[in-house]
XYZ file of C-alpha atoms in Angstrom:
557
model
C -40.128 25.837 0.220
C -40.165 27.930 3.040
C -38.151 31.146 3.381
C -38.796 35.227 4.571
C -38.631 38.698 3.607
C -39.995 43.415 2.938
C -39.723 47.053 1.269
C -39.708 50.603 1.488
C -41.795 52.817 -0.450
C -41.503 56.571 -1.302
C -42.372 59.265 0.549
C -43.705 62.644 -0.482
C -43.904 66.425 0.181
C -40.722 66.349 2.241
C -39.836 69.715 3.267
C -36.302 70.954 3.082
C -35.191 72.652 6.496
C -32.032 74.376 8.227
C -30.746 71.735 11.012
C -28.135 72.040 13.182
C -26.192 69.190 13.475
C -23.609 68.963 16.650
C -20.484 66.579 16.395
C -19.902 66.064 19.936
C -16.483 63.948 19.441
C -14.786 66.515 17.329
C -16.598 69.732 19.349
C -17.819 71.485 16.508
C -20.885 72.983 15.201
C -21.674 72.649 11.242
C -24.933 74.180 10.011
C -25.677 73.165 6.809
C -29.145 72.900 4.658
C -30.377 69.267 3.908
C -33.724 67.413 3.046
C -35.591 66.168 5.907
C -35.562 62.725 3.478
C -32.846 60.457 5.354
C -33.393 56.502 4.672
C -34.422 56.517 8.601
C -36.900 59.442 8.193
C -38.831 57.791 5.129
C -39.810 54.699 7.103
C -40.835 56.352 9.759
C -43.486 58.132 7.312
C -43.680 54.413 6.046
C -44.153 52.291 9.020
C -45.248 54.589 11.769
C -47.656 56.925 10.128
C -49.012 55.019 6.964
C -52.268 54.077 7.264
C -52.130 50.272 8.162
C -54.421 48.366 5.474
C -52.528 50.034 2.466
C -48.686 49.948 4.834
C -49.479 45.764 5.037
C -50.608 45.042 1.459
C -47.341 47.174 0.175
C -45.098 45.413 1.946
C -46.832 42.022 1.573
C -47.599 41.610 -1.576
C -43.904 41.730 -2.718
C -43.258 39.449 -0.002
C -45.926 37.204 -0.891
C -44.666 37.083 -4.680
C -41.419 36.064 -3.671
C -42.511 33.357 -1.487
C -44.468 31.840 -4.300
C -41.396 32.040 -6.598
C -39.202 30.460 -4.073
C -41.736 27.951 -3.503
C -41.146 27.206 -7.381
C -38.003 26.047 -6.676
C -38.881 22.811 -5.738
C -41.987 22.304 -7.218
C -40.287 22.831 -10.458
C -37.994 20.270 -10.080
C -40.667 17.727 -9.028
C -42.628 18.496 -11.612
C -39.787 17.746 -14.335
C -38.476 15.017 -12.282
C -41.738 13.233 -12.327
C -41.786 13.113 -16.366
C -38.369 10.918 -15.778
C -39.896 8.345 -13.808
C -41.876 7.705 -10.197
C -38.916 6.329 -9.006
C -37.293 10.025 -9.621
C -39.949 11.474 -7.975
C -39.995 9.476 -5.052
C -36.276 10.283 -4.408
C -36.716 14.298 -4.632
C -39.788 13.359 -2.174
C -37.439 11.669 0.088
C -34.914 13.731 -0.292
C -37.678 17.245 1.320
C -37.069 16.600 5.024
C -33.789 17.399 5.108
C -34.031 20.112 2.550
C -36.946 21.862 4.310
C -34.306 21.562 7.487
C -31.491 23.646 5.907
C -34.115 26.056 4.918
C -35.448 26.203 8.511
C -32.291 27.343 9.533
C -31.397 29.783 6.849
C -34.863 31.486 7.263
C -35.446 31.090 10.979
C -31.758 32.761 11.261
C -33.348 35.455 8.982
C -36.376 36.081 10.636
C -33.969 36.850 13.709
C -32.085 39.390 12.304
C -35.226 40.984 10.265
C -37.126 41.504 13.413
C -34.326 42.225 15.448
C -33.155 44.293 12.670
C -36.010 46.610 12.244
C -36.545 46.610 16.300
C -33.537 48.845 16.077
C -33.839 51.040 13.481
C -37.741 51.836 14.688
C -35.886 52.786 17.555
C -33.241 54.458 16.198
C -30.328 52.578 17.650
C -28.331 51.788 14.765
C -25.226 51.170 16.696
C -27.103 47.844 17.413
C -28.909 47.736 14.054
C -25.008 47.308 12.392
C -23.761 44.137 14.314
C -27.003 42.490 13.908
C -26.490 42.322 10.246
C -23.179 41.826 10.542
C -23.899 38.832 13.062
C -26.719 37.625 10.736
C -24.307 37.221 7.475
C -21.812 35.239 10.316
C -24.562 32.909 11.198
C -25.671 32.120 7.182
C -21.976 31.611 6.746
C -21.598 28.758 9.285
C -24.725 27.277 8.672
C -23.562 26.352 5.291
C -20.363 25.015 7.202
C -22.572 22.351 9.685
C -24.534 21.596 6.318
C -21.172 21.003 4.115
C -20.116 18.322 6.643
C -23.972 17.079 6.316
C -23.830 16.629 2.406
C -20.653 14.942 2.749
C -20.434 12.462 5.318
C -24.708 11.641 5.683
C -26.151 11.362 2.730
C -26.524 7.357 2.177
C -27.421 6.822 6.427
C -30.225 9.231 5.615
C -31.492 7.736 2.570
C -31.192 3.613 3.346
C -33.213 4.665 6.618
C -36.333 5.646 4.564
C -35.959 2.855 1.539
C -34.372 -0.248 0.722
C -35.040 0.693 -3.034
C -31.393 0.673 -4.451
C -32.372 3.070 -7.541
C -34.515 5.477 -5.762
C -31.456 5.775 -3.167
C -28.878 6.488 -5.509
C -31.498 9.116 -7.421
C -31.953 10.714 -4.101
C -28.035 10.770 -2.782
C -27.205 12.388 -6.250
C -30.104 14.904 -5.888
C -29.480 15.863 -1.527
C -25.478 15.988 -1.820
C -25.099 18.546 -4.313
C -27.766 20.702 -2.789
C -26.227 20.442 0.746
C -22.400 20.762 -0.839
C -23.242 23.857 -3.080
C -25.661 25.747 0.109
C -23.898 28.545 0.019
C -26.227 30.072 -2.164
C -28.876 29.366 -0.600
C -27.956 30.379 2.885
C -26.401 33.733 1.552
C -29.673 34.456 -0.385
C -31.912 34.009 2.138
C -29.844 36.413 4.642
C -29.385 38.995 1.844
C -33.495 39.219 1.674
C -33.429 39.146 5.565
C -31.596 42.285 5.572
C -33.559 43.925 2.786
C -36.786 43.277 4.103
C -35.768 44.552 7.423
C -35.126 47.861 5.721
C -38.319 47.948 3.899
C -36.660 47.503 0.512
C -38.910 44.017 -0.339
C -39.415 45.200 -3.943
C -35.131 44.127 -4.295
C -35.957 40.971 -2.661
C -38.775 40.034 -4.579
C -36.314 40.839 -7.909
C -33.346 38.182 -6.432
C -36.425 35.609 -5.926
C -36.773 36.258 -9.084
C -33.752 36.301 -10.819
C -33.124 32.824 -9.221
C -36.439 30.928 -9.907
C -36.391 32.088 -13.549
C -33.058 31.092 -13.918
C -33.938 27.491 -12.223
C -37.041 27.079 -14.751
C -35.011 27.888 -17.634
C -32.340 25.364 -17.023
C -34.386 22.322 -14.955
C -35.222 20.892 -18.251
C -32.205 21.592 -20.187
C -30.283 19.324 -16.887
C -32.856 16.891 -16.013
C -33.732 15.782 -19.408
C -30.143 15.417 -20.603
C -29.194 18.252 -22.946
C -25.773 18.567 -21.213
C -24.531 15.495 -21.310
C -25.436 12.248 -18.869
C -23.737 13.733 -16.119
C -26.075 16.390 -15.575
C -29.250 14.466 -16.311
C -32.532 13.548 -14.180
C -31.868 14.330 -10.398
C -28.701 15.458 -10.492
C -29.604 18.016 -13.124
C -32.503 19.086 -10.777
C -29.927 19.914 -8.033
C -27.636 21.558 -10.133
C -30.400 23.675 -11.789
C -31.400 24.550 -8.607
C -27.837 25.765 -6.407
C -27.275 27.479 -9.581
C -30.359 29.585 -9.264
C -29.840 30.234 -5.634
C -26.222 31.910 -6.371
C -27.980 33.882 -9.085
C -29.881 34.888 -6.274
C -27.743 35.173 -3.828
C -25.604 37.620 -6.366
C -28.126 40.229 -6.440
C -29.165 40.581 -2.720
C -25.526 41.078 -2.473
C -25.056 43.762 -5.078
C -28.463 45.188 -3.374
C -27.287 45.033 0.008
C -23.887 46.891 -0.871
C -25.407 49.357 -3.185
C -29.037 49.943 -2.672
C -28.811 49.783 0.740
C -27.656 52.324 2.657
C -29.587 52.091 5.788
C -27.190 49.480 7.439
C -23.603 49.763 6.987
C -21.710 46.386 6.833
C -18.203 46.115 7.531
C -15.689 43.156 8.781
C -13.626 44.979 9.253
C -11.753 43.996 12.819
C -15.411 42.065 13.288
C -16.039 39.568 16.194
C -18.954 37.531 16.920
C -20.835 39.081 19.353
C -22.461 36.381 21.530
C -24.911 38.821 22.853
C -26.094 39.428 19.443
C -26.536 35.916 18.666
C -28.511 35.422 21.215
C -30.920 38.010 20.608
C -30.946 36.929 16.800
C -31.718 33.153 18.364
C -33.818 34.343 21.201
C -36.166 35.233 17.625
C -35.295 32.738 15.414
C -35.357 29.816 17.146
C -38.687 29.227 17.508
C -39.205 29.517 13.305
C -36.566 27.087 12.995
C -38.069 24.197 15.629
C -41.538 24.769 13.903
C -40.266 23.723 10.483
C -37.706 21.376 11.979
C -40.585 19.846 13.768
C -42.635 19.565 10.656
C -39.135 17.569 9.034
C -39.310 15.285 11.491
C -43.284 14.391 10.992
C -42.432 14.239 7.282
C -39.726 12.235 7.620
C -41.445 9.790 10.024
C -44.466 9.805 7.411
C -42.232 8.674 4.489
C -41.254 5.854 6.797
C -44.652 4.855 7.607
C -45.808 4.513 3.848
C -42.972 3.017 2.288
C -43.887 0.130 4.044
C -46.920 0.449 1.839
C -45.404 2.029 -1.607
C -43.255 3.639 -3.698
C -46.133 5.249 -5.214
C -47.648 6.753 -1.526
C -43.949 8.372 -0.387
C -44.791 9.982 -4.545
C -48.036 11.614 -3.234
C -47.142 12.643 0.039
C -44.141 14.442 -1.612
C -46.456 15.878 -4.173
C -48.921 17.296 -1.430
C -46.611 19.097 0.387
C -45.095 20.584 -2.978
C -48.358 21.999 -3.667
C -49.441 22.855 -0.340
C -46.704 25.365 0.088
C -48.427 27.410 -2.561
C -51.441 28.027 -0.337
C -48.705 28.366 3.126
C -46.143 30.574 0.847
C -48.072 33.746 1.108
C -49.205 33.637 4.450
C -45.331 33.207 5.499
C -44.568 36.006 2.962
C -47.125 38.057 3.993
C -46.428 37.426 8.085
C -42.437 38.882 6.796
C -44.558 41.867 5.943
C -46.299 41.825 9.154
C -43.231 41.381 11.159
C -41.204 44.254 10.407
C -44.305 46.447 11.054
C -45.271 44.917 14.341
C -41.407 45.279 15.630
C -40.934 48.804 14.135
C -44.097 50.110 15.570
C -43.737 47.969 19.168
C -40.190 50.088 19.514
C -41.828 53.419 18.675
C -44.451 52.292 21.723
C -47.925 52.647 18.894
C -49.761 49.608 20.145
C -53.219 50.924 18.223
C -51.097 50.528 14.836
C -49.551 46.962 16.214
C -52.911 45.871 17.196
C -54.737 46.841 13.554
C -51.708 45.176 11.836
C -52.274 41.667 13.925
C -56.352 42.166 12.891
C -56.048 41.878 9.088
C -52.752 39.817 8.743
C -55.671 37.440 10.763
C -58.217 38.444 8.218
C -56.276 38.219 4.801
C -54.521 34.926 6.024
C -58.092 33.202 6.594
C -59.426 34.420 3.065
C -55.681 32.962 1.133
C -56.886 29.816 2.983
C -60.064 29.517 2.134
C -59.092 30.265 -1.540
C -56.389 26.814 -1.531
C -59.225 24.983 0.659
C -61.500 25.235 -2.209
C -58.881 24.473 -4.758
C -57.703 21.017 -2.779
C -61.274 20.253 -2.399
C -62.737 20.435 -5.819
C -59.887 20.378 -8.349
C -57.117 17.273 -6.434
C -57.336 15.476 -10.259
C -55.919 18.636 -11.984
C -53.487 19.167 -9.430
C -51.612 15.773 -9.557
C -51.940 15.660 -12.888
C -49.133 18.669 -12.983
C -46.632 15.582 -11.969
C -48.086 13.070 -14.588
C -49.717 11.029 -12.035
C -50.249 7.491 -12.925
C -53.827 6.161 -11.994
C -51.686 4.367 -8.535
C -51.262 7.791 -7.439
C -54.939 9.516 -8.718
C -56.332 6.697 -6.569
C -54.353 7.481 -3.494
C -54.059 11.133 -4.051
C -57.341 12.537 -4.621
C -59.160 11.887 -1.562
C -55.948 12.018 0.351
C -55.834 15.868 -1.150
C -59.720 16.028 0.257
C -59.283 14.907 3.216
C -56.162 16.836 4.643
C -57.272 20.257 3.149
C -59.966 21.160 6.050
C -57.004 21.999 8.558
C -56.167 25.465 5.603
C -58.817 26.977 7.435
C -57.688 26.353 11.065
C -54.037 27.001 9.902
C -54.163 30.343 8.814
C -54.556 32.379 12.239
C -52.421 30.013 13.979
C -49.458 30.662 11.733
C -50.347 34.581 12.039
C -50.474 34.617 15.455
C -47.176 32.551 16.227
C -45.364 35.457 13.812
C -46.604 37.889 16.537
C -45.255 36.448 19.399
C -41.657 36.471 17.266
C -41.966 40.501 16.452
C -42.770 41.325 19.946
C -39.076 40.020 20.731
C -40.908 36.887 22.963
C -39.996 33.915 20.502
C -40.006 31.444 23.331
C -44.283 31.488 22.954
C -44.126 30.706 19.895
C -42.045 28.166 20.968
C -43.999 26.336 23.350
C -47.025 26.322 21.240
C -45.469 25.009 18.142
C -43.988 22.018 20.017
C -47.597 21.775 21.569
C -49.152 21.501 18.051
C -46.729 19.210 16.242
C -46.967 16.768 18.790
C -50.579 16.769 19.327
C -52.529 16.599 16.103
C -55.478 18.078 18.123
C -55.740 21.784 18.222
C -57.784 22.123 21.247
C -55.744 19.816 23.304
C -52.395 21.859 22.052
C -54.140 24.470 23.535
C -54.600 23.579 26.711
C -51.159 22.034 27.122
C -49.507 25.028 26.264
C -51.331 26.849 29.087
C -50.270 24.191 31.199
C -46.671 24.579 30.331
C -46.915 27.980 31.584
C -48.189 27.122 34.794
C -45.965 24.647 35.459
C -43.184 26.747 34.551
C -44.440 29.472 37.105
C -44.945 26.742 39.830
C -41.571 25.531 39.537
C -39.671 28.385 38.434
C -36.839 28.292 40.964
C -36.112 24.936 39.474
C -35.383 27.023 36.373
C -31.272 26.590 35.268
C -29.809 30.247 35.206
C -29.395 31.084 31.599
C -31.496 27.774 30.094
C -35.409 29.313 30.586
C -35.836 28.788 26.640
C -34.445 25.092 26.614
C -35.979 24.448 30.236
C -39.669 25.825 28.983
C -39.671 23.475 25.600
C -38.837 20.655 27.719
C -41.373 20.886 30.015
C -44.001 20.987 26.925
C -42.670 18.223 25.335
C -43.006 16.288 28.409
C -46.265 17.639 28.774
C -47.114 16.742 25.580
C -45.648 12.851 25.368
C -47.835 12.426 29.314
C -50.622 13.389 27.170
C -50.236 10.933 24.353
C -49.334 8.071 26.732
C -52.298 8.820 28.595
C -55.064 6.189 28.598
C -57.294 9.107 27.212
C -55.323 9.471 23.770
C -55.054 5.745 23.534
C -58.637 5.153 23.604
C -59.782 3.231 20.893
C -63.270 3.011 19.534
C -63.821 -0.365 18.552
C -66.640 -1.243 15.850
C -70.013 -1.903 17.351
C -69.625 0.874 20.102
C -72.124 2.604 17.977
C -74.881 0.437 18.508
C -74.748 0.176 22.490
C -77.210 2.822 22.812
C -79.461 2.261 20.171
C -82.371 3.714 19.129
C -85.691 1.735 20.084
C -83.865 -0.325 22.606
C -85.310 -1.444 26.016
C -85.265 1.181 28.438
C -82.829 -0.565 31.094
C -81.626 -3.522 29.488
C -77.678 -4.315 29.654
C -75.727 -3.822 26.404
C -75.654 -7.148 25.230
C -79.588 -7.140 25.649
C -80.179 -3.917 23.506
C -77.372 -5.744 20.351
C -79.477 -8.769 20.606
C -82.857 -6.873 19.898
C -81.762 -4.562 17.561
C -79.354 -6.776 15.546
C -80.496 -9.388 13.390
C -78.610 -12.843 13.969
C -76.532 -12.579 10.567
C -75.794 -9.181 11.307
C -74.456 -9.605 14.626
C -72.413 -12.546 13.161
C -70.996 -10.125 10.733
C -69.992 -7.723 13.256
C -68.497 -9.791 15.903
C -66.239 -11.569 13.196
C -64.910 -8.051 12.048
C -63.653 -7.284 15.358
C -60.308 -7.045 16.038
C -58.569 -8.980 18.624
C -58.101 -9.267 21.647
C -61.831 -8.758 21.434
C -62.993 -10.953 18.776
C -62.875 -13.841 19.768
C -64.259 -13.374 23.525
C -67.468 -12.327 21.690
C -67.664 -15.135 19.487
C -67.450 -17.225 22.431
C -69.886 -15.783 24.683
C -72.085 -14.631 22.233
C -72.237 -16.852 19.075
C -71.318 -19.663 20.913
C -73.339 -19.426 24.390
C -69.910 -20.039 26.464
C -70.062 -18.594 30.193
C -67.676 -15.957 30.674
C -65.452 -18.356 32.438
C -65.263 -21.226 29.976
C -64.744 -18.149 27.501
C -61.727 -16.958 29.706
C -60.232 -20.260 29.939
C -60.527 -20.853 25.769
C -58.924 -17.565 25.320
């Protein structure tokens, strides 16, 4: 499930020169002989002078891997969940939206500090670089607080709101509460990589993805199937298997951090949150976390829309987005590559080298697409049958996967492209248009009602609350986005026979009814006007099977 991340490379032919280095506080002059190879120098041979194709595939691909292995995590435990029962499945399924939310948080927080993070060191400010960090690991810290309190006190309200299902409830409150209880892995991993990507070590990140995900294979089926005891078995093993690979995880991005390292210096000692900091780390981050909170909401609306229908529906809609997020998981690894280049190269004022970067993160994000468009469109049957579908769920689920895979292609740019906006330092765009998009499925009109947030910002800027323009500007598109979808417009319905008002062949001239009549045969027509829906049904019965006037057939109805 989602998360964020980067890494530094070597550098070679570094000459060895006589500096002079001036302590100003202490007034002295020491001239010693050192290598022209400090952690600071090497990434500016990295980020600012590499050439940009080979710079974004060596700090992507790592990136990328990691992504995939974190999107493991869950997928992993679906997979050996679903060889318990459907009603297993179903719960973990449930059980996503609020998951995906705590990882929202953690890796929106991240994505903060990483760009905010290698903003500074590009230009070369690492008294601000420090309490970023130091801010960041503050932030994971009480995020795992607000999502303690969560796992305690919500678990059943959130549950017996999506099902009525007494089993698949329980399932799910065993799985959620000892993910949200035990977080503190998972928050403190996903900072750790934050701050190692930033630094352009992604190569340690990649190994703490690792060390976790293997760690949560190797165990899922030892827990979920019962091999330590009843206690540990089916979903409860799943979330034990997997908070126990997350502090694996979490373990090594701290032993990285402290020893591997050395470009930030951490210390809390005599620390104090620095609101200012938090801001700017927000300012970044926000905008991540509303997209995939946004997306937690839709998914969590979803699974109460087909419950109503079945079990077996909630099943695939859980399974889709557990396989989806292996076609999304590289493009959101490879955008932490992008980021960190984009930032570090917008503070060292080279907008050729920001503008190539934006080009082919574009390019290679269209072609990973196209790649899981193919594979959704051709091969659905394979994929479901990874969570021992039964033939309920091959009948829903294949041309479900068919259907919904066309948007990969428009996806892939748009998820680019938001990144951008967040390592140029102006999250709030990103903002606006992702609260555009989630709320209208239609990418064109998200389009045009993000330009007319803008404008109505502009127009009524002096309405603006000092110190709220972020909260003031996503309320004005969400506004602008609920007139839209109460407008008369969205609500239009296309009712069956509106095809055949124009038909081909008809009289020139002749009204509507005229043209049915003479290109309709009599059964036909019958079959059509009993298939509408009402309110319309049965006016056209009356008027047109029936030969009423139109005002006996408004006094029937």
């Amino acid at each position: 499930m989602g998360g964020v991340l980067l890494r530094s490379a070597h550098v070679c032919g570094i000459e060895e020169l006589c500096i002079l280095k001036l302590s100003t506080s202490k007034g002295e002059i020491v001239e010693n002989k050192q290598p022209l190879s400090s952690p600071a120098g090497e990434r500016e041979n990295i980020m600012g002078t590499m050439d940009i194709n080979p710079l974004l595939i060596k700090l992507s691909v790592p990136m990328m891997v990691s992504m995939l292995v974190q999107a493991l995590y869950n997928v992993v435990d679906s997979i050996f969940v679903s060889h318990v029962s459907e009603s297993a499945l179903t719960a973990v399924s449930l059980a996503f939206s609020l998951q995906n939310v705590m990882i929202a948080v953690g890796v929106g927080t991240g994505v903060g500090v990483n760009a905010l993070l290698s903003k500074s060191l590009g230009e070369k400010n690492q008294e601000r670089a420090n309490p970023t960090a130091e801010n960041g690991i503050f932030l994971s810290l009480c995020s795992y607080a607000v999502f303690l309190v969560i796992g305690l006190t919500c678990m059943k309200p959130y549950f017996y709101a999506q099902t009525s299902d007494m089993d698949i409830a329980r399932q799910g409150i065993q799985y959620l509460r000892l993910c949200c209880v035990l977080s503190l892995g998972l928050f403190t991993q996903t900072m750790g990589e934050k701050l190692l990507a930033a630094t352009g070590r992604t190569h340690l990140s990649m190994i703490s993805q690792l060390v976790g995900a293997v760690v949560n294979i190797v165990l899922d089926p030892i827990f979920i199937f019962g091999y330590c005891g009843e206690a540990l078995s089916g979903t409860t093993g799943a979330a034990a298997a997997t908070v126990i690979g997350q502090f694996c995880g979490a373990g090594m991005t701290l032993y990285f951090n402290l020893n591997k390292n050395p470009d930030i210096q951490i210390s809390f000692r005599g620390f104090r949150p620095s609101a200012k900091a938090i801001g700017r780390i927000y300012t970044v981050g926000l905008p991540s976390i509303a997209m995939q909170c946004v997306g937690s909401v839709m998914t969590f609306g979803m699974n109460l829309i087909l419950m109503t229908f079945s079990a077996t529906a909630v099943a695939v809609f859980g399974v889709y987005f557990k396989l989806q997020s292996f076609v999304f998981m590289p493009i959101f690894g490879m955008n932490n590559g992008m980021v960190p280049i984009i930032s570090y190269n917008y503070g060292a004022r080279k907008p050729e080298r920001v503008k190539k970067t934006i080009r082919l993160a574009v390019f290679y994000a269209e072609c990973i697409m196209l790649v899981g468009f193919c594979i959704f469109q051709f091969l659905p049957d394979k994929l479901l049958g990874l969570f021992a579908a039964s033939d309920a769920m091959l009948t829903i689920g294949v041309p479900a996967l068919r259907i919904i895979c066309p948007h990969f292609l428009l996806a892939g740019a748009g998820i680019v492209l938001s990144s951008v906006f967040q390592a140029l330092g102006n999250g709030v765009f990103s903002l606006t248009v992702s609260i555009c998009r989630q709320l209208v499925a239609d990418e064109g009109y998200a389009q045009d009602l993000t330009q007319e947030t803008f404008l109505s910002a502009w127009r009524s800027m002096d309405r603006c609350p000092a110190g709220y323009e972020k909260q003031w500007l996503a309320r004005i598109a969400s506004n602008k986005a609920k007139d839209y979808l109460r407008s008369a417009w969205a609500r239009r319905v296309n009712t069956p026979g509106d095809d055949v008002l124009a038909l081909e062949g008809a009289p020139p001239g002749s009204e509507p009814e005229a043209q049915v009549l003479e290109a309709l045969g009599e059964e036909e027509l019958t079959q059509r006007i009993l298939a509408l829906r009402e309110p319309y049904k049965t006016p056209c019965r009356l008027m047109l099977l029936e030969q009423h006037t139109a005002a006996e057939a408004a006094r029937l109805c």
